[in-house]
Coordinates of C-alpha atoms and ligand atoms in Angstrom, one line a residue:
M1 CA -0.2 -0.1 -0.1
K2 CA 1.0 3.6 -0.3
F3 CA 2.3 5.6 2.7
T4 CA -0.8 7.8 2.4
E5 CA -3.1 4.6 2.9
L6 CA -1.7 3.4 6.1
P7 CA -3.9 3.2 9.2
T8 CA -2.9 5.6 11.9
P9 CA -1.5 5.7 14.5
C10 CA 1.4 3.7 12.7
Y11 CA 5.2 3.5 13.0
V12 CA 6.8 3.3 9.8
V13 CA 10.4 2.2 9.3
D14 CA 12.1 3.4 6.1
E15 CA 14.4 0.6 4.8
A16 CA 16.4 3.0 2.7
L17 CA 17.1 5.2 5.6
L18 CA 18.0 2.4 7.8
E19 CA 20.4 1.0 5.2
K20 CA 22.0 4.5 4.8
N21 CA 22.9 4.3 8.6
L22 CA 24.1 0.7 8.3
R23 CA 26.4 1.5 5.5
I24 CA 28.0 4.3 7.7
L25 CA 28.4 1.8 10.6
R26 CA 29.8 -0.8 8.0
G27 CA 32.3 1.7 6.9
V28 CA 33.7 2.0 10.4
M29 CA 34.0 -1.6 10.8
D30 CA 35.8 -1.9 7.5
R31 CA 38.2 0.9 8.1
T32 CA 39.1 -0.3 11.5
G33 CA 38.2 -3.8 12.0
C34 CA 36.2 -3.1 15.1
K35 CA 33.0 -5.0 15.5
I36 CA 29.5 -3.2 15.9
V37 CA 26.5 -4.9 17.4
L38 CA 22.8 -3.6 17.5
A39 CA 21.7 -2.6 21.0
Q40 CA 18.2 -3.9 20.7
K41 CA 17.1 -1.7 23.7
A42 CA 16.7 1.2 21.1
F43 CA 15.3 -0.8 18.2
S44 CA 13.9 -4.3 18.4
M45 CA 11.9 -4.4 15.2
Y46 CA 13.1 -7.7 14.3
K47 CA 11.6 -7.7 10.8
M48 CA 14.7 -5.8 10.1
Y49 CA 17.2 -8.1 11.7
P50 CA 18.1 -10.0 8.6
L51 CA 18.9 -6.7 6.9
I52 CA 20.8 -5.5 9.9
G53 CA 22.8 -8.7 10.2
E54 CA 23.9 -8.2 6.6
Y55 CA 26.1 -5.1 7.9
L56 CA 26.6 -5.6 11.6
T57 CA 28.5 -8.3 13.8
G58 CA 25.3 -9.2 15.7
T59 CA 23.2 -8.2 18.7
T60 CA 23.5 -6.9 22.3
A61 CA 20.7 -7.3 24.9
S62 CA 19.9 -6.1 28.5
G63 CA 18.5 -9.5 29.6
L64 CA 17.3 -12.6 28.6
Y65 CA 14.2 -11.7 26.6
E66 CA 16.2 -9.3 24.3
A67 CA 19.1 -11.9 24.2
R68 CA 16.7 -14.5 23.0
L69 CA 15.1 -12.1 20.3
G70 CA 18.6 -11.4 19.0
Y71 CA 19.5 -15.1 18.9
E72 CA 16.2 -16.3 17.3
E73 CA 15.9 -13.4 14.7
M74 CA 19.5 -12.3 13.8
G75 CA 21.5 -15.5 15.0
K76 CA 24.8 -13.8 14.8
E77 CA 27.3 -12.9 17.7
N78 CA 24.9 -12.3 20.8
H79 CA 26.0 -10.1 23.7
V80 CA 24.4 -9.3 27.1
F81 CA 24.7 -6.9 29.9
A82 CA 22.5 -6.6 33.0
P83 CA 22.9 -4.9 36.3
A84 CA 22.3 -8.4 38.0
Y85 CA 21.2 -11.9 36.5
R86 CA 18.7 -14.1 38.1
D87 CA 19.8 -17.6 39.1
D88 CA 16.6 -19.0 37.2
E89 CA 17.9 -17.2 33.9
I90 CA 21.5 -17.5 33.9
D91 CA 21.8 -20.9 32.1
E92 CA 19.5 -20.0 29.4
I93 CA 21.3 -16.7 29.1
I94 CA 24.7 -18.4 28.9
S95 CA 23.5 -20.9 26.3
I96 CA 22.3 -18.2 23.8
C97 CA 25.1 -15.6 24.2
D98 CA 28.5 -15.3 23.3
H99 CA 29.7 -12.4 25.6
I100 CA 28.1 -12.3 29.0
I101 CA 29.1 -9.1 30.7
F102 CA 28.7 -8.7 34.5
N103 CA 28.3 -5.6 36.4
S104 CA 30.0 -6.6 39.6
F105 CA 32.7 -9.2 41.0
S106 CA 30.1 -10.9 43.0
Q107 CA 28.2 -11.7 40.1
I108 CA 31.3 -12.9 38.5
E109 CA 32.0 -15.2 41.5
R110 CA 28.6 -16.3 41.4
F111 CA 28.4 -17.5 37.8
K112 CA 32.0 -17.6 36.6
D113 CA 32.2 -21.4 36.7
K114 CA 29.0 -21.8 34.4
V115 CA 30.3 -19.2 31.9
M116 CA 33.9 -20.9 31.8
K117 CA 32.4 -24.3 31.4
A118 CA 30.3 -23.2 28.4
G119 CA 33.3 -21.7 26.8
K120 CA 31.7 -18.3 26.5
K121 CA 33.3 -15.1 27.0
M122 CA 33.1 -13.2 30.1
G123 CA 33.2 -9.4 30.8
L124 CA 33.3 -7.1 33.5
R125 CA 31.6 -3.6 33.1
I126 CA 33.6 -0.8 34.5
N127 CA 32.8 2.9 35.6
P128 CA 35.4 5.3 34.5
E129 CA 33.6 7.9 36.7
C130 CA 33.9 10.3 33.8
S131 CA 30.7 12.3 33.3
T132 CA 30.5 14.0 29.9
Q133 CA 27.0 15.0 29.7
I134 CA 25.5 17.8 31.4
G135 CA 21.8 17.9 32.5
H136 CA 20.5 14.6 31.8
A137 CA 21.2 12.8 35.2
I138 CA 18.9 9.9 34.3
Y139 CA 20.9 9.0 31.3
N140 CA 24.4 9.5 32.9
P141 CA 25.8 6.1 34.0
C142 CA 28.6 8.0 35.6
S143 CA 26.5 10.0 37.9
P144 CA 27.3 9.9 41.6
G145 CA 25.9 6.8 43.2
S146 CA 25.4 5.2 40.0
R147 CA 24.7 1.6 39.9
F148 CA 26.5 0.9 36.7
G149 CA 30.0 -0.6 36.5
V150 CA 32.7 -1.2 39.1
T151 CA 34.7 1.9 39.9
I152 CA 38.7 1.9 40.4
E153 CA 38.0 1.9 44.0
H154 CA 36.4 -1.4 44.1
F155 CA 38.4 -3.0 41.3
R156 CA 39.8 -6.3 42.0
P157 CA 42.7 -7.2 40.1
D158 CA 43.0 -10.4 42.1
L159 CA 39.6 -11.7 40.5
L160 CA 40.3 -11.1 36.9
E161 CA 41.0 -14.6 35.9
G162 CA 38.7 -15.7 33.2
I163 CA 37.7 -12.1 32.5
S164 CA 38.5 -11.5 28.8
G165 CA 37.2 -8.2 28.4
L166 CA 36.1 -4.8 29.8
H167 CA 33.1 -3.1 29.0
F168 CA 32.2 0.6 29.6
H169 CA 28.9 2.6 28.7
T170 CA 28.8 6.3 29.5
L171 CA 27.6 8.2 26.6
C172 CA 24.1 9.1 25.5
Q173 CA 23.5 10.8 21.9
Q174 CA 27.3 11.9 22.0
N175 CA 30.1 12.7 19.7
S176 CA 33.5 11.1 19.6
D177 CA 35.2 14.0 21.5
D178 CA 33.5 12.8 24.6
L179 CA 34.5 9.2 23.7
E180 CA 37.9 10.3 23.5
K181 CA 37.6 12.0 27.1
T182 CA 36.2 8.8 28.4
L183 CA 38.9 6.7 27.0
N184 CA 41.4 8.9 28.6
A185 CA 39.7 8.2 32.1
V186 CA 39.5 4.6 31.3
E187 CA 43.4 4.5 30.4
E188 CA 44.1 6.6 33.4
K189 CA 42.5 4.3 35.9
F190 CA 42.2 0.9 34.1
G191 CA 45.1 1.1 31.9
P192 CA 47.4 -1.4 33.8
W193 CA 45.0 -4.2 33.0
L194 CA 44.1 -3.6 29.3
S195 CA 47.1 -5.4 27.9
Q196 CA 45.9 -8.5 29.6
M197 CA 42.4 -8.4 28.1
E198 CA 41.4 -9.7 24.5
W199 CA 38.6 -7.0 24.0
I200 CA 37.2 -3.7 25.0
N201 CA 33.6 -2.8 24.5
F202 CA 33.0 1.1 24.1
G203 CA 29.1 0.6 24.9
G204 CA 26.5 2.8 23.1
G205 CA 25.6 6.2 23.1
H206 CA 27.8 6.9 19.8
H207 CA 25.7 9.2 17.7
I208 CA 27.8 7.8 14.7
T209 CA 24.9 8.4 11.9
R210 CA 24.3 12.1 12.8
E211 CA 25.2 14.5 10.4
D212 CA 27.9 16.4 12.6
Y213 CA 29.5 13.3 14.1
D214 CA 33.3 13.2 13.8
I215 CA 33.8 9.7 12.6
P216 CA 37.7 10.0 11.9
R217 CA 38.2 10.8 15.5
L218 CA 36.2 7.7 16.5
E219 CA 38.2 5.6 14.3
S220 CA 41.5 7.1 15.9
C221 CA 40.0 6.1 19.4
I222 CA 39.3 2.6 18.1
K223 CA 42.8 2.2 16.6
R224 CA 44.5 3.5 19.7
M225 CA 42.8 0.8 21.7
Q226 CA 43.8 -1.8 19.1
E227 CA 47.6 -0.8 18.5
K228 CA 48.4 0.2 22.2
Y229 CA 47.0 -2.9 23.9
G230 CA 46.3 -5.3 21.1
L231 CA 42.6 -5.4 22.0
S232 CA 39.6 -6.1 19.7
V233 CA 37.1 -3.1 19.7
Y234 CA 33.3 -3.6 20.0
L235 CA 30.8 -0.7 19.8
E236 CA 27.1 -1.4 20.7
P237 CA 25.1 1.6 19.6
G238 CA 21.2 1.7 19.6
E239 CA 20.2 5.0 18.3
A240 CA 22.6 5.4 15.7
V241 CA 21.5 2.2 14.0
A242 CA 18.0 3.4 13.2
L243 CA 18.5 7.3 13.8
N244 CA 15.9 9.2 11.6
A245 CA 15.0 6.0 10.0
G246 CA 11.3 6.0 10.9
Y247 CA 8.1 7.9 11.3
L248 CA 4.9 7.9 13.3
V249 CA 1.9 8.9 11.3
T250 CA -1.0 10.1 13.2
T251 CA -4.5 11.7 12.2
V252 CA -6.0 14.9 13.7
L253 CA -9.1 14.0 15.6
D254 CA -10.5 17.3 16.9
N255 CA -9.6 20.9 17.3
H256 CA -10.1 22.6 20.7
I257 CA -9.2 26.2 22.1
N258 CA -8.1 27.3 25.4
G259 CA -6.1 30.4 25.0
I260 CA -4.2 28.6 22.4
D261 CA -5.4 26.4 19.4
I262 CA -5.1 22.8 20.4
A263 CA -5.3 19.7 18.1
I264 CA -6.0 16.3 19.5
L265 CA -4.3 13.5 17.5
D266 CA -4.9 9.6 17.5
T267 CA -1.6 9.2 19.1
S268 CA -0.1 9.9 22.6
A269 CA 3.1 11.3 23.7
S270 CA 2.9 9.3 27.0
C271 CA 2.1 6.1 25.3
H272 CA 3.6 6.1 21.8
M273 CA 6.6 8.4 22.1
P274 CA 7.5 8.3 25.8
D275 CA 10.8 9.8 25.2
V276 CA 9.2 13.1 24.3
L277 CA 8.0 13.4 27.9
E278 CA 11.0 11.6 29.6
M279 CA 14.0 12.7 27.7
P280 CA 12.3 15.3 27.0
Y281 CA 12.6 16.5 23.4
R282 CA 10.6 17.8 20.7
P283 CA 10.2 15.4 17.7
P284 CA 10.4 16.8 14.2
L285 CA 7.2 17.2 12.3
F286 CA 7.2 17.2 8.5
G287 CA 5.7 20.4 7.0
S288 CA 5.7 22.3 10.3
G289 CA 7.6 25.0 11.9
E290 CA 8.4 26.5 15.4
A291 CA 5.4 28.1 17.2
G292 CA 4.6 31.2 15.4
E293 CA 6.8 30.7 12.6
K294 CA 3.9 29.8 10.2
P295 CA 0.7 31.4 10.2
Y296 CA -1.1 28.9 12.3
T297 CA 0.2 27.4 15.6
Y298 CA -1.4 24.5 17.4
R299 CA -0.6 22.7 20.7
L300 CA -0.6 19.0 19.6
G301 CA -1.8 16.7 22.3
G302 CA -2.8 13.0 22.7
Q303 CA -5.7 10.9 23.5
T304 CA -5.0 10.2 27.1
C305 CA -6.3 11.8 30.4
L306 CA -2.9 12.9 31.4
A307 CA -2.7 16.6 31.3
G308 CA 1.0 16.6 30.2
D309 CA 0.3 14.3 27.3
V310 CA 1.4 17.1 24.9
I311 CA 3.8 16.6 22.1
G312 CA 4.7 20.4 21.6
D313 CA 3.6 23.4 19.9
Y314 CA 4.1 23.5 16.1
S315 CA 2.9 25.9 13.3
F316 CA 1.5 25.1 10.0
D317 CA 0.7 27.0 6.7
E318 CA -3.0 25.9 6.8
P319 CA -5.3 25.5 9.7
L320 CA -5.5 21.7 11.0
K321 CA -8.8 20.1 10.6
P322 CA -10.0 16.6 11.5
G323 CA -8.8 14.0 9.2
D324 CA -5.5 15.7 8.4
R325 CA -2.5 13.4 8.7
L326 CA 0.7 14.4 10.4
V327 CA 4.0 12.9 10.2
F328 CA 6.5 12.8 13.1
G329 CA 10.1 12.2 12.1
D330 CA 12.9 10.1 14.0
M331 CA 10.4 7.6 15.4
A332 CA 12.0 4.4 14.9
I333 CA 14.3 4.3 18.2
Y334 CA 13.0 4.2 21.6
S335 CA 9.4 4.4 20.3
M336 CA 8.0 0.9 19.7
V337 CA 10.1 -0.7 22.3
K338 CA 8.7 1.7 25.0
N339 CA 5.3 2.0 24.2
T340 CA 2.4 1.3 26.5
T341 CA -1.5 0.9 26.5
F342 CA -2.0 3.1 29.4
N343 CA -5.5 4.6 29.5
G344 CA -6.4 1.7 27.0
M345 CA -4.7 3.5 24.3
P346 CA -4.5 1.2 21.2
L347 CA -0.8 0.6 20.0
P348 CA 0.3 1.9 16.7
A349 CA 0.7 -0.7 13.8
I350 CA 4.3 -1.2 12.8
A351 CA 4.9 -0.8 9.1
L352 CA 7.8 -1.0 6.5
Q353 CA 8.4 1.3 3.7
D354 CA 10.8 -0.4 1.1
K355 CA 13.0 1.3 -1.2
D356 CA 10.5 1.8 -3.9
G357 CA 8.2 3.6 -1.3
E358 CA 5.9 0.7 -1.2
C359 CA 4.6 0.4 2.4
Q360 CA 3.7 -3.0 4.1
I361 CA 2.1 -3.5 7.5
V362 CA 4.1 -6.0 9.4
Q363 CA 2.3 -6.0 12.7
Q364 CA -1.0 -4.7 14.0
F365 CA -2.5 -4.6 17.6
G366 CA -5.9 -4.5 18.9
Y367 CA -8.0 -4.9 22.2
Q368 CA -6.5 -8.2 23.1
D369 CA -3.0 -6.8 23.4
F370 CA -4.3 -4.3 26.0
K371 CA -6.3 -7.0 27.8
M372 CA -3.8 -9.8 27.7
R373 CA -1.3 -7.9 30.2
L374 CA -4.0 -7.5 32.7
S375 CA -6.3 -9.8 34.7
Ligands
PLP1 C1 21.3 1.9 26.3 C2 22.6 1.1 26.1 C3 23.2 1.0 24.8 C4 22.8 1.7 23.6 O1 22.7 3.1 23.7 P1 22.2 4.1 22.6 O2 22.2 5.5 23.3 O3 21.0 3.8 22.3 O4 23.2 3.9 21.5 C5 24.4 0.3 24.6 N1 24.9 -0.4 25.7 C6 24.3 -0.4 27.1 C7 24.9 -1.2 27.9 C8 23.1 0.3 27.2 O5 22.7 0.5 28.4

């Protein structure tokens, strides 16, 4: 079907844009020999995993379910990190993952024998205590009191036996200058143990496919670790894989006035684009301007009862009317993986737009998807 015929609300992933990102990531792999895995947390549209697997090394997961999804749907190198693993899931995790990354020495002591016996790679997440982001405390794994990674104060060189690599993840939507700073902190604190490792994992948060991202600097960071310590380097971006590669299509249901013109949409910031409220950020909207920039300004709101279920104020060339379709951009990442049926909101369908512009609905949801999770 055509884009204009899709039901709303609907997430649409654009295959050509996804592949454009994958080619950029593949370029980094080819020029440096590093390995890049998809962090499924940001984007788990497994319909696209065969395509992603043509370019990238594999998948990484935040726990058993994502690990299973990567194993079943991509079937390439499979990594996992969790702040702590459960006794009743560790065997399955070990059986389907190649790299199992632990957050503490106590978890390593607890599960080491099982990992070694299975011949899998065991990694340790370190915390270099180097905050490079300002403002976003909830996205900063180096914030004071963070539960992520072992700090140098609690590092136990006597317990490194069997650990083949170190992992850090400290960035969020950042450029390679911040990676460089972080690597300096990693070397300063953990440098003495790097040569005895096989690999290092730079985590995610690298906005590699963003227009202004400094790729040569990233590549020099990778080469520095390869040449100085003989390490294999892994990156596990989520956002960068599907950045700007998808849309959320919605329909205007009604107009309302209360000091400002308001349009009610058949979507919800709270349910369908929660990062708009949590991050927070203003999603791009095709054909719109900032408030006041074009003649008709509207506050765009969702269908839920939450007073703050507002996407933002946008302006248009023509007045909005019921039945108009609006297309939000950059809606592939942290959208369908985080949505909810709060307030009984229907979940958006998931569609794929192929390289010829032809659209296909790959998943649709209904009342049962709401009811099934309650009792
Ligand atoms: C969130 C996360 C990622 C991916 O981060 P992006 O910002 O989506 O690139 C990678 N690794 C770990 C451990 C994470 O928690």
